[in-house]
Amino acid sequence: MANALTVREHARSETVNPHEQQKAPMITPGDTPLLDSSYFLNLTSDAYLYWGAHSPALKRVEDAIVASYRAKSLGEGGRDFLYAAESHTRDSIAQLTGRRASEVGMLGDASTAWSAIANGWKWTPGDNIVINEYEHPAVFAPFLRLRQYGLEVRVVPRNDDWEMPASSIEEYCDERTTAIAVSHVGYVTGLRHSLTELGQIADRANVPLLVDISHSLGVIDMDLSAAALTVTASYKWTLGPYGVGAVIWNQDRLPDFEPGSVGWRSLENMFTDKRFDEINWNLDGTRFQMGAPALADIAGLGAGIDTILDLGIAKVEAHSLALVGAAMAGLSDLGLEVITPSDSARHAGSVAFLHPGGEAFARRLADHGVLVWGGDGRVRASFHVLNSKGDVSRLLAGVTAVLAEMPLERI
């Protein structure tokens, strides 16, 4: 019967005047939000473009945090609930990154993870590690501390046009290079590195590639097969809370790595008879987990990542890139120097432009209902699942108004 009905409906459609049929409107990426404001809590601005600093509060995340915190009252059953939520979050991170859940370890924050990596790194005085001018202190500071013991930290400078090709990173590698550390997407300009290219460079130099994905996880798709160790924060594009970090340990590329920080949850068996004689490390990424973590916040991160998975990372990426492209064009038309690469393969969800009064500029924009990050002589606007092309228009209108108050030539 269903097949016959389908045939009859098809026959009727062929007899209707095509000029009388109404075509469904075409929706292109960025036209409408992927999640509207009803999914979020306590929004006070007309245009939330602060994702590169942190995401707004998502109801689903708050629900997960509250449920996990309340589980503490259930005794052993509550602990089971919390550890199950932690395991689920590891599974979700693995699904979003295309890696295995066994490779994922949960920590207190990304900086803690980078310190554990640097302090566990094997090197000899005179060796060097290659970073770049766009690196965040969370990545380079733990290695910088090791200079006093003989590790050289090589900083690759940017080009005059704010670009940083992979070839410039390779030029700084030599026979004493022990690792390349890089943010997949840099926080300064929003430049996106090709992990494939950097992986090839690391392979030619015969060194591990260490990657931070705090500014890319949750907004663009990625292939982490070239990375030996990957670190991420929780509170930006993954829609999660503060206070969680994750490490993904690719044992195929870096077997037997021992973090430079250890705790009781790093151990496979804390009650072994040899516990005072040796460290019996966990065999997978959980060896990075030191003590009792913020399990409720880890559950919240899982809820945020599940939201991205439900939408589909390809859809999220297309949406954000479309909005960034439109914002770039509009900001350039206003005469501003946009320092984010225009090629969509070379940026993610953020666009940055120069203004010497960046912090004050951002405060003025907030007065116009547009939340962005400002400082260090620049302004950064970020676009994600809540935004639409209407937010691009609000940004450009706000920037136009603030430029009238703070023109470049007067500063």
mmCIF file of C-alpha atoms in Angstrom:
data_model
loop_
_atom_site.group_PDB
_atom_site.id
_atom_site.type_symbol
_atom_site.label_atom_id
_atom_site.label_comp_id
_atom_site.label_asym_id
_atom_site.label_seq_id
_atom_site.Cartn_x
_atom_site.Cartn_y
_atom_site.Cartn_z
ATOM 1 C CA MET A 1 0.000 0.000 0.000
ATOM 2 C CA ALA A 2 2.819 2.367 0.884
ATOM 3 C CA ASN A 3 4.496 1.753 -2.466
ATOM 4 C CA ALA A 4 1.255 2.401 -4.354
ATOM 5 C CA LEU A 5 0.716 5.655 -2.464
ATOM 6 C CA THR A 6 4.210 6.754 -3.317
ATOM 7 C CA VAL A 7 3.630 6.058 -6.990
ATOM 8 C CA ARG A 8 0.341 7.993 -7.011
ATOM 9 C CA GLU A 9 1.958 10.965 -5.281
ATOM 10 C CA HIS A 10 4.798 10.892 -7.785
ATOM 11 C CA ALA A 11 2.312 10.821 -10.693
ATOM 12 C CA ARG A 12 0.421 13.822 -9.287
ATOM 13 C CA SER A 13 3.623 15.803 -8.890
ATOM 14 C CA GLU A 14 4.435 15.312 -12.565
ATOM 15 C CA THR A 15 1.089 16.837 -13.655
ATOM 16 C CA VAL A 16 1.450 20.055 -11.617
ATOM 17 C CA ASN A 17 2.604 23.183 -13.430
ATOM 18 C CA PRO A 18 6.253 23.546 -12.333
ATOM 19 C CA HIS A 19 5.799 27.311 -12.077
ATOM 20 C CA GLU A 20 3.118 26.732 -9.432
ATOM 21 C CA GLN A 21 5.368 24.627 -7.223
ATOM 22 C CA GLN A 22 7.093 26.383 -4.363
ATOM 23 C CA LYS A 23 10.720 25.502 -4.014
ATOM 24 C CA ALA A 24 12.111 24.975 -0.544
ATOM 25 C CA PRO A 25 14.476 27.805 0.342
ATOM 26 C CA MET A 26 18.147 26.995 0.004
ATOM 27 C CA ILE A 27 19.972 27.165 3.323
ATOM 28 C CA THR A 28 23.693 27.705 3.044
ATOM 29 C CA PRO A 29 26.180 27.352 5.911
ATOM 30 C CA GLY A 30 25.938 30.276 8.295
ATOM 31 C CA ASP A 31 22.422 31.364 7.355
ATOM 32 C CA THR A 32 20.925 30.216 10.656
ATOM 33 C CA PRO A 33 22.403 29.099 13.990
ATOM 34 C CA LEU A 34 23.059 25.394 14.439
ATOM 35 C CA LEU A 35 21.918 25.848 18.055
ATOM 36 C CA ASP A 36 19.749 28.829 18.914
ATOM 37 C CA SER A 37 19.902 30.786 22.164
ATOM 38 C CA SER A 38 17.349 28.515 23.884
ATOM 39 C CA TYR A 39 20.104 25.880 24.251
ATOM 40 C CA PHE A 40 22.248 28.245 26.310
ATOM 41 C CA LEU A 41 22.060 29.958 29.698
ATOM 42 C CA ASN A 42 22.434 33.557 30.789
ATOM 43 C CA LEU A 43 23.172 35.083 27.386
ATOM 44 C CA THR A 44 23.257 38.861 27.673
ATOM 45 C CA SER A 45 24.695 40.014 24.354
ATOM 46 C CA ASP A 46 23.270 40.408 20.880
ATOM 47 C CA ALA A 47 26.254 38.647 19.316
ATOM 48 C CA TYR A 48 28.386 36.179 21.291
ATOM 49 C CA LEU A 49 31.746 36.060 19.486
ATOM 50 C CA TYR A 50 33.926 35.170 22.493
ATOM 51 C CA TRP A 51 34.337 31.432 21.764
ATOM 52 C CA GLY A 52 38.102 31.658 21.338
ATOM 53 C CA ALA A 53 38.322 32.658 25.008
ATOM 54 C CA HIS A 54 35.461 30.505 26.289
ATOM 55 C CA SER A 55 32.060 29.264 25.192
ATOM 56 C CA PRO A 56 28.786 30.426 26.751
ATOM 57 C CA ALA A 57 27.033 28.142 29.237
ATOM 58 C CA LEU A 58 25.191 25.274 27.564
ATOM 59 C CA LYS A 59 22.147 23.874 29.383
ATOM 60 C CA ARG A 60 23.099 20.311 28.512
ATOM 61 C CA VAL A 61 26.499 20.784 30.124
ATOM 62 C CA GLU A 62 25.011 22.252 33.298
ATOM 63 C CA ASP A 63 22.589 19.318 33.552
ATOM 64 C CA ALA A 64 25.447 16.832 33.265
ATOM 65 C CA ILE A 65 27.526 18.651 35.879
ATOM 66 C CA VAL A 66 24.627 18.852 38.339
ATOM 67 C CA ALA A 67 23.660 15.201 37.878
ATOM 68 C CA SER A 68 27.256 14.087 38.414
ATOM 69 C CA TYR A 69 27.757 16.259 41.476
ATOM 70 C CA ARG A 70 24.540 14.974 43.045
ATOM 71 C CA ALA A 71 25.729 11.423 42.465
ATOM 72 C CA LYS A 72 28.284 11.961 45.251
ATOM 73 C CA SER A 73 25.464 11.364 47.730
ATOM 74 C CA LEU A 74 25.061 7.767 46.517
ATOM 75 C CA GLY A 75 28.265 6.415 48.037
ATOM 76 C CA GLU A 76 29.871 3.649 46.000
ATOM 77 C CA GLY A 77 27.055 3.832 43.483
ATOM 78 C CA GLY A 78 27.792 7.512 43.035
ATOM 79 C CA ARG A 79 31.447 6.794 42.378
ATOM 80 C CA ASP A 80 30.430 4.238 39.774
ATOM 81 C CA PHE A 81 28.207 6.879 38.145
ATOM 82 C CA LEU A 82 31.031 9.421 38.083
ATOM 83 C CA TYR A 83 33.614 7.038 36.667
ATOM 84 C CA ALA A 84 31.140 5.893 34.023
ATOM 85 C CA ALA A 85 30.656 9.537 33.015
ATOM 86 C CA GLU A 86 34.444 9.952 32.811
ATOM 87 C CA SER A 87 34.695 6.866 30.614
ATOM 88 C CA HIS A 88 31.943 8.230 28.371
ATOM 89 C CA THR A 89 33.818 11.510 27.965
ATOM 90 C CA ARG A 90 36.951 9.646 26.945
ATOM 91 C CA ASP A 91 34.878 7.760 24.374
ATOM 92 C CA SER A 92 33.420 11.024 23.038
ATOM 93 C CA ILE A 93 36.839 12.672 22.729
ATOM 94 C CA ALA A 94 38.086 9.616 20.858
ATOM 95 C CA GLN A 95 35.120 9.718 18.500
ATOM 96 C CA LEU A 96 35.564 13.423 17.760
ATOM 97 C CA THR A 97 39.309 13.061 17.136
ATOM 98 C CA GLY A 98 39.249 9.729 15.328
ATOM 99 C CA ARG A 99 41.465 8.113 17.933
ATOM 100 C CA ARG A 100 41.000 5.259 20.447
ATOM 101 C CA ALA A 101 39.473 5.852 23.875
ATOM 102 C CA SER A 102 42.373 3.939 25.433
ATOM 103 C CA GLU A 103 44.709 6.713 24.243
ATOM 104 C CA VAL A 104 42.831 9.429 26.171
ATOM 105 C CA GLY A 105 43.785 10.615 29.644
ATOM 106 C CA MET A 106 41.895 13.250 31.663
ATOM 107 C CA LEU A 107 43.680 15.906 33.737
ATOM 108 C CA GLY A 108 42.921 19.146 35.528
ATOM 109 C CA ASP A 109 43.742 21.430 32.581
ATOM 110 C CA ALA A 110 45.812 21.689 29.413
ATOM 111 C CA SER A 111 48.701 23.446 31.192
ATOM 112 C CA THR A 112 49.023 20.550 33.618
ATOM 113 C CA ALA A 113 49.191 18.203 30.651
ATOM 114 C CA TRP A 114 51.930 20.205 28.936
ATOM 115 C CA SER A 115 53.961 20.338 32.151
ATOM 116 C CA ALA A 116 53.646 16.564 32.515
ATOM 117 C CA ILE A 117 54.896 16.166 28.932
ATOM 118 C CA ALA A 118 57.826 18.589 29.256
ATOM 119 C CA ASN A 119 58.934 17.223 32.609
ATOM 120 C CA GLY A 120 58.864 13.678 31.268
ATOM 121 C CA TRP A 121 60.680 14.482 28.027
ATOM 122 C CA LYS A 122 63.962 12.703 27.351
ATOM 123 C CA TRP A 123 66.759 14.989 26.135
ATOM 124 C CA THR A 124 70.375 15.873 26.771
ATOM 125 C CA PRO A 125 71.972 19.320 27.179
ATOM 126 C CA GLY A 126 72.409 20.915 23.777
ATOM 127 C CA ASP A 127 69.209 19.407 22.348
ATOM 128 C CA ASN A 128 66.494 21.747 21.129
ATOM 129 C CA ILE A 129 62.733 21.841 20.785
ATOM 130 C CA VAL A 130 61.116 23.888 17.993
ATOM 131 C CA ILE A 131 58.107 26.092 18.750
ATOM 132 C CA ASN A 132 56.891 29.254 17.002
ATOM 133 C CA GLU A 133 56.052 32.877 17.669
ATOM 134 C CA TYR A 134 52.323 32.175 17.807
ATOM 135 C CA GLU A 135 52.540 29.615 20.601
ATOM 136 C CA HIS A 136 50.537 29.931 23.806
ATOM 137 C CA PRO A 137 52.498 29.941 27.094
ATOM 138 C CA ALA A 138 50.671 26.750 28.115
ATOM 139 C CA VAL A 139 52.643 25.012 25.369
ATOM 140 C CA PHE A 140 56.069 26.668 25.538
ATOM 141 C CA ALA A 141 56.488 27.741 29.190
ATOM 142 C CA PRO A 142 57.120 24.205 30.549
ATOM 143 C CA PHE A 143 59.916 23.757 27.995
ATOM 144 C CA LEU A 144 61.242 27.268 28.568
ATOM 145 C CA ARG A 145 61.844 26.352 32.205
ATOM 146 C CA LEU A 146 64.175 23.591 31.043
ATOM 147 C CA ARG A 147 66.558 26.055 29.391
ATOM 148 C CA GLN A 148 68.358 26.426 32.702
ATOM 149 C CA TYR A 149 69.318 22.751 32.417
ATOM 150 C CA GLY A 150 70.571 22.988 28.824
ATOM 151 C CA LEU A 151 67.509 22.581 26.557
ATOM 152 C CA GLU A 152 67.423 25.097 23.695
ATOM 153 C CA VAL A 153 63.970 26.455 22.828
ATOM 154 C CA ARG A 154 63.929 27.607 19.195
ATOM 155 C CA VAL A 155 61.215 30.108 18.290
ATOM 156 C CA VAL A 156 60.219 30.283 14.618
ATOM 157 C CA PRO A 157 59.283 33.905 13.735
ATOM 158 C CA ARG A 158 56.259 34.851 11.679
ATOM 159 C CA ASN A 159 56.509 36.326 8.210
ATOM 160 C CA ASP A 160 55.907 40.021 7.603
ATOM 161 C CA ASP A 161 52.478 39.121 6.205
ATOM 162 C CA TRP A 162 51.618 37.259 9.462
ATOM 163 C CA GLU A 163 51.872 33.899 7.715
ATOM 164 C CA MET A 164 53.957 30.978 8.955
ATOM 165 C CA PRO A 165 54.475 28.289 6.328
ATOM 166 C CA ALA A 166 55.414 24.809 7.435
ATOM 167 C CA SER A 167 58.738 25.202 5.605
ATOM 168 C CA SER A 168 59.797 27.901 8.075
ATOM 169 C CA ILE A 169 59.336 25.435 10.939
ATOM 170 C CA GLU A 170 61.383 22.810 9.130
ATOM 171 C CA GLU A 171 64.231 25.292 8.667
ATOM 172 C CA TYR A 172 64.668 25.455 12.448
ATOM 173 C CA CYS A 173 65.067 21.687 12.855
ATOM 174 C CA ASP A 174 68.470 20.011 12.894
ATOM 175 C CA GLU A 175 70.161 16.888 14.188
ATOM 176 C CA ARG A 176 69.790 18.084 17.816
ATOM 177 C CA THR A 177 66.042 18.723 17.563
ATOM 178 C CA THR A 178 64.143 16.509 19.977
ATOM 179 C CA ALA A 179 60.541 17.558 19.239
ATOM 180 C CA ILE A 180 58.285 20.010 17.416
ATOM 181 C CA ALA A 181 55.522 21.530 19.554
ATOM 182 C CA VAL A 182 52.724 23.437 17.869
ATOM 183 C CA SER A 183 49.125 24.563 18.309
ATOM 184 C CA HIS A 184 46.997 23.228 15.473
ATOM 185 C CA VAL A 185 45.257 26.617 15.406
ATOM 186 C CA GLY A 186 47.166 29.532 16.922
ATOM 187 C CA TYR A 187 45.465 31.860 19.373
ATOM 188 C CA VAL A 188 47.190 35.022 18.079
ATOM 189 C CA THR A 189 45.934 35.194 14.494
ATOM 190 C CA GLY A 190 43.804 32.070 14.168
ATOM 191 C CA LEU A 191 46.258 30.529 11.685
ATOM 192 C CA ARG A 192 45.652 26.811 11.115
ATOM 193 C CA HIS A 193 48.653 24.580 10.505
ATOM 194 C CA SER A 194 48.456 21.500 8.309
ATOM 195 C CA LEU A 195 49.059 18.573 10.637
ATOM 196 C CA THR A 196 49.823 16.431 7.604
ATOM 197 C CA GLU A 197 52.644 18.767 6.535
ATOM 198 C CA LEU A 198 54.002 19.102 10.047
ATOM 199 C CA GLY A 199 53.855 15.347 10.480
ATOM 200 C CA GLN A 200 55.931 14.894 7.346
ATOM 201 C CA ILE A 201 58.442 17.440 8.629
ATOM 202 C CA ALA A 202 58.644 15.678 11.993
ATOM 203 C CA ASP A 203 59.141 12.347 10.236
ATOM 204 C CA ARG A 204 61.969 13.774 8.117
ATOM 205 C CA ALA A 205 63.593 15.163 11.256
ATOM 206 C CA ASN A 206 62.902 11.852 13.041
ATOM 207 C CA VAL A 207 61.280 13.598 16.011
ATOM 208 C CA PRO A 208 57.815 13.446 17.622
ATOM 209 C CA LEU A 209 55.158 16.048 16.829
ATOM 210 C CA LEU A 210 53.419 17.484 19.906
ATOM 211 C CA VAL A 211 50.110 19.231 19.194
ATOM 212 C CA ASP A 212 47.679 21.437 21.103
ATOM 213 C CA ILE A 213 44.128 21.401 19.715
ATOM 214 C CA SER A 214 42.456 23.757 22.205
ATOM 215 C CA HIS A 215 41.540 26.171 19.384
ATOM 216 C CA SER A 216 40.437 23.526 16.880
ATOM 217 C CA LEU A 217 38.728 20.649 18.700
ATOM 218 C CA GLY A 218 34.982 21.037 18.311
ATOM 219 C CA VAL A 219 35.034 23.498 15.419
ATOM 220 C CA ILE A 220 37.004 21.763 12.641
ATOM 221 C CA ASP A 221 37.660 18.165 11.693
ATOM 222 C CA MET A 222 41.179 16.841 12.149
ATOM 223 C CA ASP A 223 43.487 13.911 11.558
ATOM 224 C CA LEU A 224 45.785 13.365 14.548
ATOM 225 C CA SER A 225 47.620 10.336 13.184
ATOM 226 C CA ALA A 226 50.834 12.375 12.796
ATOM 227 C CA ALA A 227 50.833 13.563 16.421
ATOM 228 C CA ALA A 228 52.673 11.642 19.120
ATOM 229 C CA LEU A 229 50.972 13.540 21.946
ATOM 230 C CA THR A 230 47.933 15.799 21.674
ATOM 231 C CA VAL A 231 46.589 18.138 24.358
ATOM 232 C CA THR A 232 43.344 20.072 24.620
ATOM 233 C CA ALA A 233 41.532 22.387 26.999
ATOM 234 C CA SER A 234 37.830 21.962 27.759
ATOM 235 C CA TYR A 235 36.162 25.356 27.804
ATOM 236 C CA LYS A 236 36.299 26.722 24.260
ATOM 237 C CA TRP A 237 34.923 25.104 21.097
ATOM 238 C CA THR A 238 33.949 21.847 22.833
ATOM 239 C CA LEU A 239 31.320 23.795 24.841
ATOM 240 C CA GLY A 240 32.599 22.429 28.155
ATOM 241 C CA PRO A 241 33.445 24.008 31.521
ATOM 242 C CA TYR A 242 36.799 25.187 32.827
ATOM 243 C CA GLY A 243 39.017 22.824 34.791
ATOM 244 C CA VAL A 244 39.498 19.842 32.465
ATOM 245 C CA GLY A 245 42.367 18.917 30.188
ATOM 246 C CA ALA A 246 42.883 15.884 28.003
ATOM 247 C CA VAL A 247 45.907 14.125 26.538
ATOM 248 C CA ILE A 248 45.808 11.753 23.589
ATOM 249 C CA TRP A 249 48.831 9.456 23.581
ATOM 250 C CA ASN A 250 49.678 7.850 20.242
ATOM 251 C CA GLN A 251 51.719 4.889 21.432
ATOM 252 C CA ASP A 252 52.514 3.870 17.868
ATOM 253 C CA ARG A 253 54.588 7.039 17.530
ATOM 254 C CA LEU A 254 55.844 7.428 21.106
ATOM 255 C CA PRO A 255 55.898 4.089 22.922
ATOM 256 C CA ASP A 256 56.780 3.809 26.604
ATOM 257 C CA PHE A 257 56.485 7.532 27.356
ATOM 258 C CA GLU A 258 56.418 8.288 31.083
ATOM 259 C CA PRO A 259 54.839 11.617 32.093
ATOM 260 C CA GLY A 260 56.802 13.905 34.359
ATOM 261 C CA SER A 261 53.923 13.980 36.846
ATOM 262 C CA VAL A 262 52.450 10.938 38.541
ATOM 263 C CA GLY A 263 49.698 10.169 41.042
ATOM 264 C CA TRP A 264 47.676 7.272 42.340
ATOM 265 C CA ARG A 265 45.420 7.160 39.279
ATOM 266 C CA SER A 266 48.473 6.850 37.031
ATOM 267 C CA LEU A 267 49.024 3.373 38.461
ATOM 268 C CA GLU A 268 47.677 0.102 37.173
ATOM 269 C CA ASN A 269 47.496 -1.279 40.722
ATOM 270 C CA MET A 270 47.962 0.984 43.729
ATOM 271 C CA PHE A 271 47.903 -1.976 46.133
ATOM 272 C CA THR A 272 50.659 -4.111 44.610
ATOM 273 C CA ASP A 273 53.205 -5.623 46.979
ATOM 274 C CA LYS A 274 55.933 -3.781 45.065
ATOM 275 C CA ARG A 275 54.285 -0.358 45.350
ATOM 276 C CA PHE A 276 57.211 1.049 47.340
ATOM 277 C CA ASP A 277 59.762 -0.312 44.890
ATOM 278 C CA GLU A 278 58.470 0.635 41.438
ATOM 279 C CA ILE A 279 55.875 2.643 39.567
ATOM 280 C CA ASN A 280 53.558 0.257 37.781
ATOM 281 C CA TRP A 281 52.216 2.676 35.202
ATOM 282 C CA ASN A 282 48.861 2.279 33.530
ATOM 283 C CA LEU A 283 49.461 0.866 30.076
ATOM 284 C CA ASP A 284 47.371 3.419 28.169
ATOM 285 C CA GLY A 285 46.581 7.143 28.162
ATOM 286 C CA THR A 286 45.203 6.990 31.697
ATOM 287 C CA ARG A 287 48.799 7.083 32.984
ATOM 288 C CA PHE A 288 48.483 10.870 32.562
ATOM 289 C CA GLN A 289 45.655 10.916 35.117
ATOM 290 C CA MET A 290 47.195 11.753 38.473
ATOM 291 C CA GLY A 291 44.687 12.163 41.292
ATOM 292 C CA ALA A 292 40.959 12.498 41.839
ATOM 293 C CA PRO A 293 39.851 14.770 38.969
ATOM 294 C CA ALA A 294 36.920 17.151 38.625
ATOM 295 C CA LEU A 295 34.619 14.317 37.624
ATOM 296 C CA ALA A 296 31.493 16.457 37.437
ATOM 297 C CA ASP A 297 33.239 18.881 35.076
ATOM 298 C CA ILE A 298 34.550 15.964 33.020
ATOM 299 C CA ALA A 299 30.933 14.831 32.644
ATOM 300 C CA GLY A 300 30.084 18.368 31.527
ATOM 301 C CA LEU A 301 32.817 18.268 28.895
ATOM 302 C CA GLY A 302 31.394 14.990 27.636
ATOM 303 C CA ALA A 303 27.970 16.600 27.257
ATOM 304 C CA GLY A 304 29.491 19.478 25.292
ATOM 305 C CA ILE A 305 31.392 17.175 22.954
ATOM 306 C CA ASP A 306 28.298 15.012 22.487
ATOM 307 C CA THR A 307 26.494 18.140 21.314
ATOM 308 C CA ILE A 308 29.122 18.658 18.616
ATOM 309 C CA LEU A 309 28.929 14.981 17.659
ATOM 310 C CA ASP A 310 25.144 15.191 17.386
ATOM 311 C CA LEU A 311 25.441 18.143 14.999
ATOM 312 C CA GLY A 312 28.283 16.573 13.031
ATOM 313 C CA ILE A 313 31.733 18.108 12.916
ATOM 314 C CA ALA A 314 31.631 18.555 9.123
ATOM 315 C CA LYS A 315 28.472 20.649 9.451
ATOM 316 C CA VAL A 316 29.936 22.666 12.328
ATOM 317 C CA GLU A 317 33.131 23.336 10.378
ATOM 318 C CA ALA A 318 31.317 24.473 7.234
ATOM 319 C CA HIS A 319 29.107 26.740 9.330
ATOM 320 C CA SER A 320 31.957 28.429 11.195
ATOM 321 C CA LEU A 321 34.204 28.818 8.161
ATOM 322 C CA ALA A 322 31.406 30.492 6.207
ATOM 323 C CA LEU A 323 30.886 33.045 8.960
ATOM 324 C CA VAL A 324 34.607 33.730 9.379
ATOM 325 C CA GLY A 325 34.937 34.270 5.630
ATOM 326 C CA ALA A 326 32.077 36.768 5.609
ATOM 327 C CA ALA A 327 33.501 38.594 8.637
ATOM 328 C CA MET A 328 36.966 38.782 7.050
ATOM 329 C CA ALA A 329 35.598 40.354 3.896
ATOM 330 C CA GLY A 330 33.575 42.917 5.846
ATOM 331 C CA LEU A 331 36.411 43.862 8.198
ATOM 332 C CA SER A 332 38.790 44.308 5.264
ATOM 333 C CA ASP A 333 36.232 46.543 3.556
ATOM 334 C CA LEU A 334 36.308 48.725 6.677
ATOM 335 C CA GLY A 335 40.025 49.283 6.114
ATOM 336 C CA LEU A 336 41.208 47.076 8.967
ATOM 337 C CA GLU A 337 44.289 44.887 8.742
ATOM 338 C CA VAL A 338 43.002 41.338 9.117
ATOM 339 C CA ILE A 339 45.873 39.097 10.227
ATOM 340 C CA THR A 340 44.055 35.759 9.893
ATOM 341 C CA PRO A 341 44.865 33.847 6.689
ATOM 342 C CA SER A 342 42.074 34.248 4.133
ATOM 343 C CA ASP A 343 42.372 30.675 2.833
ATOM 344 C CA SER A 344 39.692 28.619 4.622
ATOM 345 C CA ALA A 345 42.160 25.734 4.884
ATOM 346 C CA ARG A 346 44.440 28.014 6.907
ATOM 347 C CA HIS A 347 42.007 29.204 9.572
ATOM 348 C CA ALA A 348 39.289 27.839 11.841
ATOM 349 C CA GLY A 349 36.548 29.674 13.756
ATOM 350 C CA SER A 350 38.301 32.949 14.598
ATOM 351 C CA VAL A 351 39.248 36.114 12.750
ATOM 352 C CA ALA A 352 41.645 38.697 14.185
ATOM 353 C CA PHE A 353 42.393 42.255 13.140
ATOM 354 C CA LEU A 354 44.891 44.824 14.365
ATOM 355 C CA HIS A 355 43.988 47.742 16.590
ATOM 356 C CA PRO A 356 46.443 49.256 19.073
ATOM 357 C CA GLY A 357 43.667 49.714 21.626
ATOM 358 C CA GLY A 358 42.459 46.133 21.362
ATOM 359 C CA GLU A 359 41.306 45.693 24.946
ATOM 360 C CA ALA A 360 39.460 49.012 25.034
ATOM 361 C CA PHE A 361 38.045 48.293 21.579
ATOM 362 C CA ALA A 362 36.538 45.021 22.850
ATOM 363 C CA ARG A 363 34.975 46.794 25.834
ATOM 364 C CA ARG A 364 33.386 49.364 23.511
ATOM 365 C CA LEU A 365 32.069 46.591 21.284
ATOM 366 C CA ALA A 366 30.476 44.965 24.324
ATOM 367 C CA ASP A 367 28.587 48.222 24.899
ATOM 368 C CA HIS A 368 27.154 47.666 21.422
ATOM 369 C CA GLY A 369 26.065 44.123 22.305
ATOM 370 C CA VAL A 370 28.968 42.331 20.606
ATOM 371 C CA LEU A 371 31.263 40.196 22.764
ATOM 372 C CA VAL A 372 34.783 39.666 21.373
ATOM 373 C CA TRP A 373 38.271 39.274 22.844
ATOM 374 C CA GLY A 374 40.687 42.190 22.693
ATOM 375 C CA GLY A 375 44.269 42.761 23.766
ATOM 376 C CA ASP A 376 47.893 42.648 22.630
ATOM 377 C CA GLY A 377 47.171 45.140 19.856
ATOM 378 C CA ARG A 378 44.446 43.074 18.232
ATOM 379 C CA VAL A 379 40.786 42.123 18.354
ATOM 380 C CA ARG A 380 39.540 38.559 17.839
ATOM 381 C CA ALA A 381 35.990 37.562 16.899
ATOM 382 C CA SER A 382 35.038 33.875 16.951
ATOM 383 C CA PHE A 383 32.096 32.135 15.293
ATOM 384 C CA HIS A 384 30.529 28.824 16.290
ATOM 385 C CA VAL A 385 27.255 26.934 16.577
ATOM 386 C CA LEU A 386 25.197 29.779 18.109
ATOM 387 C CA ASN A 387 26.072 32.326 15.440
ATOM 388 C CA SER A 388 24.649 33.233 12.053
ATOM 389 C CA LYS A 389 25.239 35.789 9.320
ATOM 390 C CA GLY A 390 23.198 38.202 11.387
ATOM 391 C CA ASP A 391 26.045 38.161 13.917
ATOM 392 C CA VAL A 392 28.494 39.073 11.165
ATOM 393 C CA SER A 393 26.330 42.118 10.412
ATOM 394 C CA ARG A 394 26.179 42.992 14.122
ATOM 395 C CA LEU A 395 29.969 42.718 14.367
ATOM 396 C CA LEU A 396 30.536 44.966 11.368
ATOM 397 C CA ALA A 397 28.006 47.537 12.590
ATOM 398 C CA GLY A 398 29.593 47.528 16.037
ATOM 399 C CA VAL A 399 33.118 47.812 14.655
ATOM 400 C CA THR A 400 32.037 50.716 12.447
ATOM 401 C CA ALA A 401 30.589 52.507 15.463
ATOM 402 C CA VAL A 402 33.651 51.900 17.644
ATOM 403 C CA LEU A 403 36.025 52.967 14.881
ATOM 404 C CA ALA A 404 34.225 56.311 14.841
ATOM 405 C CA GLU A 405 35.085 56.624 18.547
ATOM 406 C CA MET A 406 38.559 55.057 18.309
ATOM 407 C CA PRO A 407 39.881 55.713 14.808
ATOM 408 C CA LEU A 408 43.211 54.070 14.022
ATOM 409 C CA GLU A 409 44.884 57.325 13.049
ATOM 410 C CA ARG A 410 44.282 58.822 16.506
ATOM 411 C CA ILE A 411 45.880 56.013 18.471
#
